[in-house]
């Protein structure tokens, strides 16, 4: 079996973003992973540890964790069942099936699908693959920061890391990775969209909260409750985690600008992070003194995502620009 399932992804300089911010911006191109997102890092690691002798894996997903689980399961010769909510676009279902997975559509949002995945794991004796809340996932995602350290070279480090938050697995993995490479002092800007903002809501409330619903089109950020570890990191005084929101329209605009400038198509979940640069949010955080003016490069985690195509982009444009 392969030592691991993920690839060492490119670290690219973005001329467009660097020009906007007046500092170098590096893009960690997780969109180029097999299965289309960073998820394969953590899920590959978790499955290697837990699913070797498994009868099959089951994962509830907005899409990308499922894509990673289906890919890893196929490589391991294990069956995969992926439970997605009805909010996942048809193209995600198709891509999961193309990856060889059995797909079940259950419930309206990810939390509903997850209840079904837990039930199936129990009743069918399948290995449960959580999409964001497990230390093995974070350990797998943490490899990203070791790669960035190797790409930047000795003595270099980012001035800040920009990423998206769904259930908080990426955030936990990146923070663990920052710890591993000795960069605990690097601030993290954690982005969500309005309507898929469980991390921001928890920080505002000072405790874990469950959102009543997911109203954002960034369905892959649509966990109703953030994982406990992510919330705990946000409360620590030895870490700087800045939680911010953008609108769906800003995330969509960001996807389009990114496509034009970098020639790469990513989904809304990733657009949330990109929008922090394109919408001027990073500048605002600096003006407000919440983020230092960057003398070192900004590192953007381009988390990727499979829930996008030109048709999907057109339909999102239509939806978000005609809604009142
Ligand atoms: N998506 C999860 C959770 O959905 C999933 O099931 O695929 N960027 C992309 C492209 C993602 O797919 C996700 C998570 C994130 C960012 C956020 O990562 P997280 O959940 O680890 O914070 C409900």
XYZ file of C-alpha atoms and ligand atoms in Angstrom:
347
model
C 0.000 0.000 0.000
C 1.175 3.546 -0.676
C 2.943 5.259 2.194
C 0.402 8.016 1.929
C -2.310 9.042 -0.493
C -1.763 12.784 -0.772
C 0.704 14.638 -2.979
C 3.229 17.302 -2.120
C 1.329 20.248 -3.642
C 2.874 23.301 -5.323
C 3.418 26.534 -3.435
C 2.806 29.257 -6.018
C 3.329 32.981 -5.782
C 0.201 34.912 -6.749
C 1.119 38.046 -8.653
C -2.465 39.360 -8.568
C -2.953 38.891 -4.837
C 0.567 40.124 -4.011
C -0.121 43.318 -5.952
C -3.383 43.868 -4.083
C -1.854 43.348 -0.642
C 1.515 44.953 -1.261
C 3.187 41.861 0.139
C 4.057 38.464 -1.294
C 1.168 36.002 -1.307
C 1.789 32.279 -1.610
C -0.911 29.833 -2.633
C -0.757 26.285 -1.265
C -2.496 24.518 -4.133
C -4.485 21.845 -2.316
C -6.960 21.863 -5.207
C -4.400 19.759 -7.063
C -4.640 16.852 -4.617
C -6.182 13.590 -5.811
C -9.925 13.921 -5.053
C -9.709 17.703 -5.492
C -9.059 19.010 -1.989
C -6.812 18.891 1.098
C -9.181 16.324 2.635
C -7.166 13.404 1.267
C -4.328 14.262 3.660
C -6.306 13.629 6.830
C -8.679 11.028 5.480
C -5.841 9.073 3.868
C -4.004 9.046 7.187
C -7.087 8.087 9.178
C -8.057 5.273 6.815
C -4.543 3.880 6.853
C -4.710 3.697 10.629
C -8.300 2.481 10.994
C -9.595 0.905 7.798
C -6.961 -1.684 6.818
C -9.096 -4.721 7.641
C -12.397 -2.922 7.200
C -15.492 -4.335 5.464
C -16.030 -0.844 4.126
C -15.916 2.817 5.093
C -18.810 5.208 5.541
C -18.474 8.989 5.485
C -21.032 11.787 5.642
C -19.897 14.703 3.619
C -20.771 17.979 1.968
C -18.772 16.453 -0.884
C -15.034 16.709 -0.511
C -14.464 14.512 2.518
C -16.579 11.964 0.678
C -14.486 12.350 -2.471
C -11.334 11.772 -0.421
C -12.825 8.773 1.412
C -14.007 7.243 -1.883
C -10.589 7.778 -3.480
C -8.662 6.331 -0.532
C -11.067 3.390 -0.214
C -10.664 2.582 -3.913
C -6.881 2.650 -3.550
C -7.126 0.404 -0.488
C -9.537 -1.994 -2.178
C -12.251 -1.269 0.398
C -15.903 -0.412 -0.345
C -17.062 3.163 0.337
C -20.522 4.451 1.193
C -20.850 8.226 1.141
C -23.881 9.934 2.650
C -24.551 13.419 1.329
C -27.344 15.862 2.149
C -29.835 16.836 -0.539
C -28.145 20.259 -0.707
C -25.102 18.700 -2.437
C -25.246 19.356 -6.168
C -25.892 16.459 -8.563
C -22.407 16.857 -9.954
C -20.957 15.842 -6.568
C -23.106 12.711 -6.507
C -21.915 11.896 -10.025
C -18.256 12.433 -9.124
C -18.594 10.230 -6.039
C -20.141 7.477 -8.134
C -17.385 7.844 -10.718
C -14.938 7.298 -7.842
C -16.676 3.964 -7.225
C -18.620 4.900 -4.088
C -22.196 3.967 -3.198
C -23.971 7.276 -2.581
C -26.925 7.837 -0.244
C -28.746 11.152 -0.143
C -30.154 11.748 3.337
C -31.446 14.903 5.013
C -31.173 18.559 4.192
C -27.765 19.461 5.611
C -24.538 17.675 6.546
C -25.573 17.072 10.174
C -28.572 15.014 8.983
C -26.370 12.949 6.659
C -23.917 12.402 9.486
C -26.579 10.903 11.730
C -27.291 8.383 8.965
C -23.581 7.594 8.480
C -23.212 6.900 12.212
C -26.246 4.626 12.068
C -24.853 2.727 9.058
C -21.447 2.332 10.699
C -23.168 0.736 13.656
C -25.715 -1.426 11.861
C -23.459 -2.569 8.970
C -20.166 -2.748 10.862
C -18.513 -0.152 8.599
C -15.554 2.034 9.557
C -16.826 5.534 10.278
C -14.777 8.274 8.603
C -15.485 11.678 10.160
C -14.900 14.627 7.785
C -13.361 17.065 10.273
C -13.473 15.985 13.925
C -10.673 13.491 14.620
C -7.034 13.821 15.749
C -5.850 11.515 12.931
C -7.389 13.896 10.381
C -5.603 16.857 11.936
C -2.347 14.946 11.945
C -2.793 14.226 8.232
C -3.703 17.829 7.400
C -0.688 19.051 9.399
C 1.650 17.650 6.714
C 0.662 20.694 4.666
C 2.652 23.023 6.919
C 5.747 20.822 6.879
C 5.627 21.030 3.077
C 5.254 24.804 3.182
C 8.271 25.016 5.508
C 10.304 22.866 3.118
C 9.187 24.923 0.089
C 9.954 28.282 1.747
C 13.366 27.119 2.945
C 15.255 27.619 6.193
C 14.679 30.877 8.038
C 11.505 31.759 6.090
C 8.015 31.679 7.501
C 4.621 33.127 6.623
C 3.352 36.350 8.194
C -0.146 34.870 8.426
C -2.144 31.890 7.164
C -5.534 32.334 5.489
C -7.963 29.408 5.315
C -11.622 28.368 5.302
C -13.494 26.773 8.199
C -16.332 24.277 7.863
C -16.298 21.936 10.828
C -12.813 23.119 11.770
C -10.679 20.136 10.726
C -8.516 22.149 8.366
C -7.997 24.794 11.043
C -6.993 22.184 13.645
C -4.628 20.505 11.186
C -2.984 23.777 10.186
C -2.538 24.823 13.818
C -1.029 21.448 14.613
C 1.246 21.839 11.590
C 2.272 25.337 12.742
C 3.160 23.836 16.123
C 5.114 21.007 14.481
C 7.313 23.410 12.517
C 7.692 25.929 15.352
C 5.466 28.653 13.867
C 2.934 28.962 16.707
C 3.262 32.764 16.611
C 1.887 32.962 13.045
C -1.681 34.334 13.085
C -4.415 32.372 11.310
C -7.306 34.123 9.569
C -10.246 31.687 9.592
C -12.959 32.437 7.047
C -16.577 31.340 6.798
C -19.558 32.547 4.824
C -22.591 34.164 6.419
C -25.055 31.310 6.922
C -22.351 28.655 7.395
C -20.673 30.378 10.317
C -20.614 27.925 13.219
C -17.054 28.859 14.259
C -17.737 32.592 14.271
C -21.011 32.027 16.143
C -19.206 29.968 18.799
C -16.570 32.659 19.272
C -19.240 35.356 19.581
C -21.189 33.260 22.103
C -18.044 32.276 24.015
C -19.147 28.657 23.834
C -19.935 25.949 21.292
C -23.242 26.629 19.545
C -25.339 24.799 16.971
C -26.672 26.881 14.093
C -30.401 26.483 13.433
C -29.774 25.962 9.706
C -27.236 26.357 6.907
C -28.335 29.127 4.576
C -25.076 29.713 2.672
C -24.367 28.277 -0.774
C -20.942 27.204 0.519
C -22.408 23.828 1.445
C -19.022 22.306 2.172
C -18.630 24.799 5.019
C -22.053 23.781 6.250
C -21.518 22.019 9.561
C -23.961 23.320 12.167
C -21.473 22.894 15.021
C -17.723 23.437 14.884
C -15.480 20.778 16.416
C -14.480 21.298 20.032
C -10.755 21.425 19.316
C -11.200 24.327 16.878
C -13.194 26.271 19.457
C -10.587 25.550 22.132
C -7.796 26.807 19.882
C -9.735 30.046 19.400
C -9.776 30.588 23.182
C -6.049 30.136 23.730
C -3.887 33.127 24.499
C -0.753 31.658 22.914
C -2.420 31.478 19.480
C -3.929 34.168 17.256
C -7.001 32.940 15.400
C -9.032 35.684 13.736
C -12.530 34.576 12.698
C -14.195 36.560 9.912
C -17.146 36.244 7.557
C -17.814 37.068 3.926
C -21.095 36.923 2.060
C -21.873 34.288 -0.540
C -21.659 36.989 -3.169
C -18.148 37.888 -2.065
C -17.119 34.214 -2.115
C -18.586 33.837 -5.593
C -16.854 36.979 -6.822
C -13.604 35.593 -5.395
C -13.986 32.319 -7.291
C -14.394 34.264 -10.516
C -11.447 36.562 -9.903
C -9.313 33.553 -8.956
C -10.359 31.790 -12.158
C -9.455 34.831 -14.243
C -6.160 35.555 -12.517
C -4.871 32.113 -11.553
C -6.734 30.026 -14.153
C -8.010 27.637 -11.498
C -11.648 26.870 -10.655
C -12.422 26.216 -6.975
C -15.707 25.899 -5.082
C -17.480 28.329 -2.745
C -15.935 26.774 0.375
C -12.544 27.843 -0.920
C -13.877 31.153 -2.245
C -14.551 32.170 1.370
C -10.805 32.273 2.075
C -9.884 33.873 -1.250
C -12.487 36.591 -0.678
C -10.535 37.821 2.351
C -7.892 39.084 -0.062
C -10.095 40.185 -2.951
C -12.748 41.939 -0.848
C -10.177 43.998 1.072
C -10.811 42.227 4.383
C -7.111 41.582 5.033
C -6.445 45.301 4.541
C -9.266 46.155 6.921
C -7.903 43.801 9.594
C -4.558 45.530 9.244
C -6.129 49.002 9.440
C -7.954 47.934 12.594
C -4.679 46.678 14.082
C -6.030 43.130 14.413
C -3.538 41.752 11.916
C -0.035 43.201 11.715
C 1.076 44.750 8.414
C 2.715 41.793 6.763
C 6.463 41.977 6.378
C 6.452 38.253 5.651
C 4.332 36.511 3.004
C 0.670 35.694 3.394
C 0.019 31.987 2.967
C -3.364 31.161 1.424
C -4.595 27.578 1.697
C -6.356 26.948 -1.612
C -8.440 24.112 -0.191
C -10.006 23.354 -3.581
C -13.248 21.416 -3.812
C -15.181 19.344 -6.340
C -18.572 21.046 -6.004
C -17.987 23.301 -8.963
C -18.136 23.268 -12.752
C -18.865 25.957 -15.325
C -22.568 25.062 -15.178
C -22.541 25.201 -11.393
C -20.772 28.567 -11.508
C -23.411 29.912 -13.881
C -26.221 28.668 -11.694
C -24.620 30.188 -8.571
C -24.246 33.510 -10.393
C -27.869 33.406 -11.371
C -29.022 32.453 -7.884
C -26.931 34.946 -5.941
C -27.461 37.901 -8.218
C -31.211 37.533 -8.556
C -32.071 36.722 -4.944
C -33.414 39.604 -2.906
N -15.919 20.060 3.783
C -16.429 18.926 4.555
C -17.459 19.296 5.558
O -18.676 19.669 4.970
C -16.860 17.828 3.612
O -17.627 16.989 3.998
O -16.359 17.801 2.500
N -12.753 23.621 1.930
C -13.375 22.613 1.308
C -13.274 22.537 -0.171
C -14.100 21.681 2.062
O -14.727 20.663 1.456
C -14.188 21.821 3.469
C -14.913 20.840 4.329
C -13.524 22.902 4.068
C -12.812 23.779 3.262
C -13.522 23.131 5.531
O -12.846 22.137 6.191
P -13.218 21.726 7.663
O -14.582 21.120 7.658
O -12.154 20.764 8.010
O -13.181 22.981 8.456
C -19.694 19.989 5.900
